[in-house]
GROMACS .gro file of C-alpha atoms in nm:
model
  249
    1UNK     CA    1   2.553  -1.445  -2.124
    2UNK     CA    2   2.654  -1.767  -2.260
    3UNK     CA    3   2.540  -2.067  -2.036
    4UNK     CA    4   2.694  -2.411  -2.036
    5UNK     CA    5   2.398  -2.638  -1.868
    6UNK     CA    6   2.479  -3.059  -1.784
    7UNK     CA    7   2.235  -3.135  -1.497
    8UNK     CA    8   2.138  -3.481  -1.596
    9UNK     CA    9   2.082  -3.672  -1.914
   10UNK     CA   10   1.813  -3.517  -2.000
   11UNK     CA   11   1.874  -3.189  -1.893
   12UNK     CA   12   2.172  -3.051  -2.081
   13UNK     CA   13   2.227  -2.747  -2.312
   14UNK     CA   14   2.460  -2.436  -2.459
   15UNK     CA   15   2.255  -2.123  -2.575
   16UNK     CA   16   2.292  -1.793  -2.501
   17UNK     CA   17   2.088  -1.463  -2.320
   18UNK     CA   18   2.058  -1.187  -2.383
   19UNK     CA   19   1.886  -0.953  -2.112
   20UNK     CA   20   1.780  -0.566  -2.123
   21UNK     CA   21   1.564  -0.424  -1.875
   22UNK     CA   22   1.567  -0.008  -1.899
   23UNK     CA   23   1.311   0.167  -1.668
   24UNK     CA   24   1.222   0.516  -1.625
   25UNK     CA   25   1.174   0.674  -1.276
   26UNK     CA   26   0.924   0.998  -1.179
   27UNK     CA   27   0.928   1.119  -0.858
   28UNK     CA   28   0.691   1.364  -0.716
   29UNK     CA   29   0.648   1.516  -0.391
   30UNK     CA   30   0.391   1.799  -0.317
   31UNK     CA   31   0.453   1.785   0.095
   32UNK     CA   32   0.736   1.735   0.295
   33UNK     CA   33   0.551   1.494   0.461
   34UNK     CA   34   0.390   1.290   0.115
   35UNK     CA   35   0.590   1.174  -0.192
   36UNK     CA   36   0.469   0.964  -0.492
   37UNK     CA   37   0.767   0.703  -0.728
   38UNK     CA   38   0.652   0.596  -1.040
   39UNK     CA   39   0.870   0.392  -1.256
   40UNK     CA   40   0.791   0.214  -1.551
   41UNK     CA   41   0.986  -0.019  -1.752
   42UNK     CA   42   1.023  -0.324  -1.928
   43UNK     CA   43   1.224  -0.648  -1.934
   44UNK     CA   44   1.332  -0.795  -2.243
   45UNK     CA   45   1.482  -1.120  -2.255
   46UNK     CA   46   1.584  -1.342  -2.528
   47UNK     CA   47   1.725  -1.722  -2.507
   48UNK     CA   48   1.858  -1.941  -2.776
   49UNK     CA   49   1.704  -2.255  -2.621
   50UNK     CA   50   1.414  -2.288  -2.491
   51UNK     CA   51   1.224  -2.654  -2.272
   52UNK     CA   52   0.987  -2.867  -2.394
   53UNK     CA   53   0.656  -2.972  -2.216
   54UNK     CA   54   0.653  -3.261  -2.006
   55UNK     CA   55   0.384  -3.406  -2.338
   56UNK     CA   56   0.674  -3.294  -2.598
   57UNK     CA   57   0.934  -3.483  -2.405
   58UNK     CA   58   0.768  -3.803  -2.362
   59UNK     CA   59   0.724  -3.771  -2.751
   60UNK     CA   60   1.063  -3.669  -2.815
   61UNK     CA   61   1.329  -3.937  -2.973
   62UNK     CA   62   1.608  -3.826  -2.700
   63UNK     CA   63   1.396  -3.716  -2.420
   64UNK     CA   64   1.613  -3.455  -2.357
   65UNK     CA   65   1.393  -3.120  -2.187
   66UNK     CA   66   1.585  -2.868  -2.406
   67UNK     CA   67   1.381  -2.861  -2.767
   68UNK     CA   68   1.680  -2.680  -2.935
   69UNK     CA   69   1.457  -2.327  -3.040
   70UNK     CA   70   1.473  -1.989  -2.902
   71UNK     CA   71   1.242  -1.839  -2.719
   72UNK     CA   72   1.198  -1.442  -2.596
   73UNK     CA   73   0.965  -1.235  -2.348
   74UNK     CA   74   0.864  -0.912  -2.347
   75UNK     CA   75   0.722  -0.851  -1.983
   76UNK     CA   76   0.646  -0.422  -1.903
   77UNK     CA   77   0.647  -0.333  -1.542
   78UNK     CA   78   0.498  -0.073  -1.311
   79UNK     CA   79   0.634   0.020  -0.959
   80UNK     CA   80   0.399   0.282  -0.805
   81UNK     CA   81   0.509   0.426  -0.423
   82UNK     CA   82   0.321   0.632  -0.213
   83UNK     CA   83   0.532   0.754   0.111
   84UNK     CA   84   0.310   0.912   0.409
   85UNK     CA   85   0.162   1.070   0.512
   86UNK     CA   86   0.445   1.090   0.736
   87UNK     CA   87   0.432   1.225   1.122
   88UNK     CA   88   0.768   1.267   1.320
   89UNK     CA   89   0.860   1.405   1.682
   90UNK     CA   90   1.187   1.565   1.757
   91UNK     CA   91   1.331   1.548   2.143
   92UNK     CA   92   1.627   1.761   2.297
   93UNK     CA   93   1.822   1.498   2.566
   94UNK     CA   94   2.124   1.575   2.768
   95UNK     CA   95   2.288   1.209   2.633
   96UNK     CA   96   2.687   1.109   2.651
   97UNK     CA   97   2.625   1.051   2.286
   98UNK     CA   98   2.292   1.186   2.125
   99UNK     CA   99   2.191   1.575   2.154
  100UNK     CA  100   1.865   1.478   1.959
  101UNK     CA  101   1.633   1.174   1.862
  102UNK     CA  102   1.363   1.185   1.648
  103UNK     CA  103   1.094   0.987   1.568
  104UNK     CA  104   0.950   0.913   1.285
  105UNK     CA  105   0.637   0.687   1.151
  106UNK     CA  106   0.605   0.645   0.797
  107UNK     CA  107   0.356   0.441   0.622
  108UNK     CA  108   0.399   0.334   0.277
  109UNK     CA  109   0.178   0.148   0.015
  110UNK     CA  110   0.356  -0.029  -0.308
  111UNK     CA  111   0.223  -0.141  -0.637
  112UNK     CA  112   0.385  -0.362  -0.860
  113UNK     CA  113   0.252  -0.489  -1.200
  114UNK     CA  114   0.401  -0.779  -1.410
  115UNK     CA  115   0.184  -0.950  -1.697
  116UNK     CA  116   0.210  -1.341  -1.688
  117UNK     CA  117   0.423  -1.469  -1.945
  118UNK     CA  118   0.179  -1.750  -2.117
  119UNK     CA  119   0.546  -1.981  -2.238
  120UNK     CA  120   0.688  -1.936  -1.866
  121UNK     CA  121   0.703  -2.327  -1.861
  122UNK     CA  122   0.935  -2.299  -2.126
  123UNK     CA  123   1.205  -2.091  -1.958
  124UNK     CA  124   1.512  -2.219  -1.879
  125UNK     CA  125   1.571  -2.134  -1.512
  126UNK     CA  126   1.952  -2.039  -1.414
  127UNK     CA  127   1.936  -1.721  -1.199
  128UNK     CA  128   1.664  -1.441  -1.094
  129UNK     CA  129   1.698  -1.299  -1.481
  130UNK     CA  130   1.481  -1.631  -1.584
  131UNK     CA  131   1.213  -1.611  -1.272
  132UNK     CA  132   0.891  -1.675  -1.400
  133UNK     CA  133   0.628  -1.347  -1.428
  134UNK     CA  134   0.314  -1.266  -1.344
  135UNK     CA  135   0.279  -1.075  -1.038
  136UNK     CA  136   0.013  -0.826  -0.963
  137UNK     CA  137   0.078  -0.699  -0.590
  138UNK     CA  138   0.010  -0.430  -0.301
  139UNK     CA  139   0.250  -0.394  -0.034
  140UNK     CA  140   0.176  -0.202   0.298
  141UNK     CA  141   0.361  -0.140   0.562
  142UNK     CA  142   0.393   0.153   0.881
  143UNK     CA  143   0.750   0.162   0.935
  144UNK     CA  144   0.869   0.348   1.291
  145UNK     CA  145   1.218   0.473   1.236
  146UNK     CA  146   1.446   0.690   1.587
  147UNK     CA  147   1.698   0.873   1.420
  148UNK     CA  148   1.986   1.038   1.657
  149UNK     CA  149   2.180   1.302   1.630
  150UNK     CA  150   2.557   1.286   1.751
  151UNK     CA  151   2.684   1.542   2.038
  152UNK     CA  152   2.845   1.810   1.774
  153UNK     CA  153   2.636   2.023   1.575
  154UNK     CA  154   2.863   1.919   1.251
  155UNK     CA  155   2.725   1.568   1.293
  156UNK     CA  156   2.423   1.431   1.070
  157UNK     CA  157   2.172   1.260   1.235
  158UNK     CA  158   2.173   0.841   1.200
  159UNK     CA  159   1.912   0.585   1.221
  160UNK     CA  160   1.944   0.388   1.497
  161UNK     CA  161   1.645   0.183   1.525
  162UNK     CA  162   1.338   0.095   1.332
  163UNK     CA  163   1.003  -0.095   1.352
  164UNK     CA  164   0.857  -0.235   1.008
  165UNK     CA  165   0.516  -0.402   0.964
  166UNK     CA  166   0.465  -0.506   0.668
  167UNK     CA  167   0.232  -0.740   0.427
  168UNK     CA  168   0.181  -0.786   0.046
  169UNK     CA  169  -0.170  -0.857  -0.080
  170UNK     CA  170  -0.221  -1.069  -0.446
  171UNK     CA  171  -0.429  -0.864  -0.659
  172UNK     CA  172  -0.480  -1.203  -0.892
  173UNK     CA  173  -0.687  -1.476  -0.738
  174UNK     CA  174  -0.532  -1.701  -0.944
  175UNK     CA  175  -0.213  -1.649  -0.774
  176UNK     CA  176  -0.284  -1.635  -0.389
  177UNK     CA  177   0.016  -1.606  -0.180
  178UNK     CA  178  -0.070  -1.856   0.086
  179UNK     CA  179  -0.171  -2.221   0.008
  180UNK     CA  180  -0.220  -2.503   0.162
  181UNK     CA  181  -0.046  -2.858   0.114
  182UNK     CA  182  -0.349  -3.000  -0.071
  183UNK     CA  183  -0.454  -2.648  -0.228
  184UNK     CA  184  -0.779  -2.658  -0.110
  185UNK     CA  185  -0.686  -2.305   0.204
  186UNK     CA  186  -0.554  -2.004   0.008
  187UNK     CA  187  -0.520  -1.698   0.068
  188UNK     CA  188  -0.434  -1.352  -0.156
  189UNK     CA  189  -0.300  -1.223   0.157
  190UNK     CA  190   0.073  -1.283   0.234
  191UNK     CA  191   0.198  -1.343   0.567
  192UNK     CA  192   0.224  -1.066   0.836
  193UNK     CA  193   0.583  -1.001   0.842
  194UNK     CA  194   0.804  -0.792   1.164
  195UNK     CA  195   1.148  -0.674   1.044
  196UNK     CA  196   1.347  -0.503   1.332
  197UNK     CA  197   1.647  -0.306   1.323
  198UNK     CA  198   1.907  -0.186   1.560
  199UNK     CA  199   2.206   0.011   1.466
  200UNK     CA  200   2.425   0.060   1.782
  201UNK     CA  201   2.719   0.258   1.625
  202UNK     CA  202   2.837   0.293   1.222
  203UNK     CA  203   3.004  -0.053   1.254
  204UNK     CA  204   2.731  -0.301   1.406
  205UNK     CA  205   2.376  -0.391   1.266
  206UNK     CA  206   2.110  -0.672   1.415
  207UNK     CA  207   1.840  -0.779   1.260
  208UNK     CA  208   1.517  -0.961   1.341
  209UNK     CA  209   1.286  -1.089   1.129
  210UNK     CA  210   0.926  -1.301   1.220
  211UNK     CA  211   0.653  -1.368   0.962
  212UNK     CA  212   0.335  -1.483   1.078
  213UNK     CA  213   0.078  -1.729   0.885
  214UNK     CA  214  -0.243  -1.549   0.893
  215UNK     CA  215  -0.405  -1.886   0.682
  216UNK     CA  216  -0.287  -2.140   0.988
  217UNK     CA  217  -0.243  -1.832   1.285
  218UNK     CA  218   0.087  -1.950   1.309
  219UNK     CA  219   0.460  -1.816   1.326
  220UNK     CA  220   0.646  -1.929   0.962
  221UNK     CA  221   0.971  -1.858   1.001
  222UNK     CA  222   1.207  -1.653   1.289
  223UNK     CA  223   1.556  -1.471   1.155
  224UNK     CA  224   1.806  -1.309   1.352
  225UNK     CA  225   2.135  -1.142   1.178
  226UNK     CA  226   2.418  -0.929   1.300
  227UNK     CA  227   2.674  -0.758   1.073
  228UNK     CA  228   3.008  -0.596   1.246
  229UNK     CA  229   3.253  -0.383   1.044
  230UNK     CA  230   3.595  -0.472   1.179
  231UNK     CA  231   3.832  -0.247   0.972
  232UNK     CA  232   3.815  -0.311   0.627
  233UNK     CA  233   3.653  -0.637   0.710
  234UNK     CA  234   3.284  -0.782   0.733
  235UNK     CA  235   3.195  -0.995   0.975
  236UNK     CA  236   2.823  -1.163   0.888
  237UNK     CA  237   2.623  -1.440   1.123
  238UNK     CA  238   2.285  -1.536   1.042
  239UNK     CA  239   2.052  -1.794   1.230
  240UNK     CA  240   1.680  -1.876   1.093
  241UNK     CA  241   1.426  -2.110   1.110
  242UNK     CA  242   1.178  -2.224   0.909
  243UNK     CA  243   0.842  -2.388   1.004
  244UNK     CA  244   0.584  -2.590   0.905
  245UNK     CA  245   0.256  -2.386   0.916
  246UNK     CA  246   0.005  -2.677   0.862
  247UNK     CA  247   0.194  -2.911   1.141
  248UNK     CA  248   0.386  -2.638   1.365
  249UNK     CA  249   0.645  -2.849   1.316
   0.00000   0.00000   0.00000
């Protein structure tokens, strides 16, 4: 990439990036009802201008927060998955529209692994490419997923609905994933999150999405989405709100 950056007066630059971030996946499953992911990778990133520190631009002649030298990171990664162990239920039913449903519940437990960067303050931040590292994570979650199968055996079953409870749990104590306004209430834990999904027929999705506080027992935000397929068109609405945890306002 070659960026062209005029925010302010002192905040203005042309460098480019360069950004290459191979991984390698291995996938193992011993049961039908366990599987294991492991990828690895790494993601390299070079810039040809780099910030100063708040110090360095104070000291600077133009005050300008580019310093005018290049700067890269080399950041590995580690994604580890574990699926299951899984338990499903199948059901014959005599519907207008489904000859099965089954149900399945599927916990999963994530690990991701990203060394902190020690010149992240230096980064130019455009897009997700320059988002600052250092994240050292477990995810869990029991997802609850009713698949149906269509009257007519040459018909694949379909998800139609699913229940996902899910949370992600710092590993660092230095970066807790909860905090308070005056940082003195953290918390490693993340919020409790509730992601529902409903998938009427192949052209219509709603979504809901709550995550809870657990710091300030307190809802944090509320989503609800709905997609429709009309054609060869999208249709896409989206409501959400956001709240204050420490206020409930």
């Amino acid at each position: 990439s070659y960026l062209d950056i005029f925010r302010r007066e002192d905040y203005f630059s042309q460098y480019y990036r360069a950004h290459f971030a191979p991984q390698i996946a291995l996938p193992f499953r011993p049961f039908s009802w366990l599987s294991f992911n492991l990828t690895a990778g790494a993601r390299l990133t070079a810039w040809g201008d780099s910030l100063r520190t708040r110090a360095e631009v104070r000291e600077s002649e133009d005050g300008n927060r580019f310093r005018g030298e290049s700067l890269s990171r080399l950041s590995p990664t580690v994604f580890l998955e574990i699926v299951g162990p899984s338990f499903s239920k199948i059901w014959d039913t005599d519907g207008k529209h489904f000859s099965k449903v089954k149900h399945l519940i599927e916990p999963r437990v994530s690990y991701f692994r990203e060394p902190v960067f020690e010149e992240e303050d230096r980064i130019p931040l455009f897009d997700e490419i320059d988002l600052v590292t250092g994240f050292d994570a477990v995810r869990y979650s029991v997802i609850n997923r009713f698949l149906a199968k269509p009257q007519g055996e040459e018909d694949s079953a379909r998800e139609i609905l699913s229940f996902e409870f899910f949370e992600l749990y710092s590993l660092d104590p230095e970066r807790p994933l909860q905090v308070s306004r005056d940082q003195m209430l953290t918390s490693q834990r993340g919020p409790l999150s509730l992601r529902i999904r409903f998938l009427p027929s192949f052209n219509t999705l709603l979504q809901i999405e709550t995550r809870y506080s657990t710091l300030f027992s307190q809802i944090a935000s509320n989503a609800v989405s709905g997609t429709f397929r009309l054609g060869t068109h999208n249709l896409g609405i989206r409501w959400s709100q956001r709240v204050e945890v420490e206020s409930g306002e």
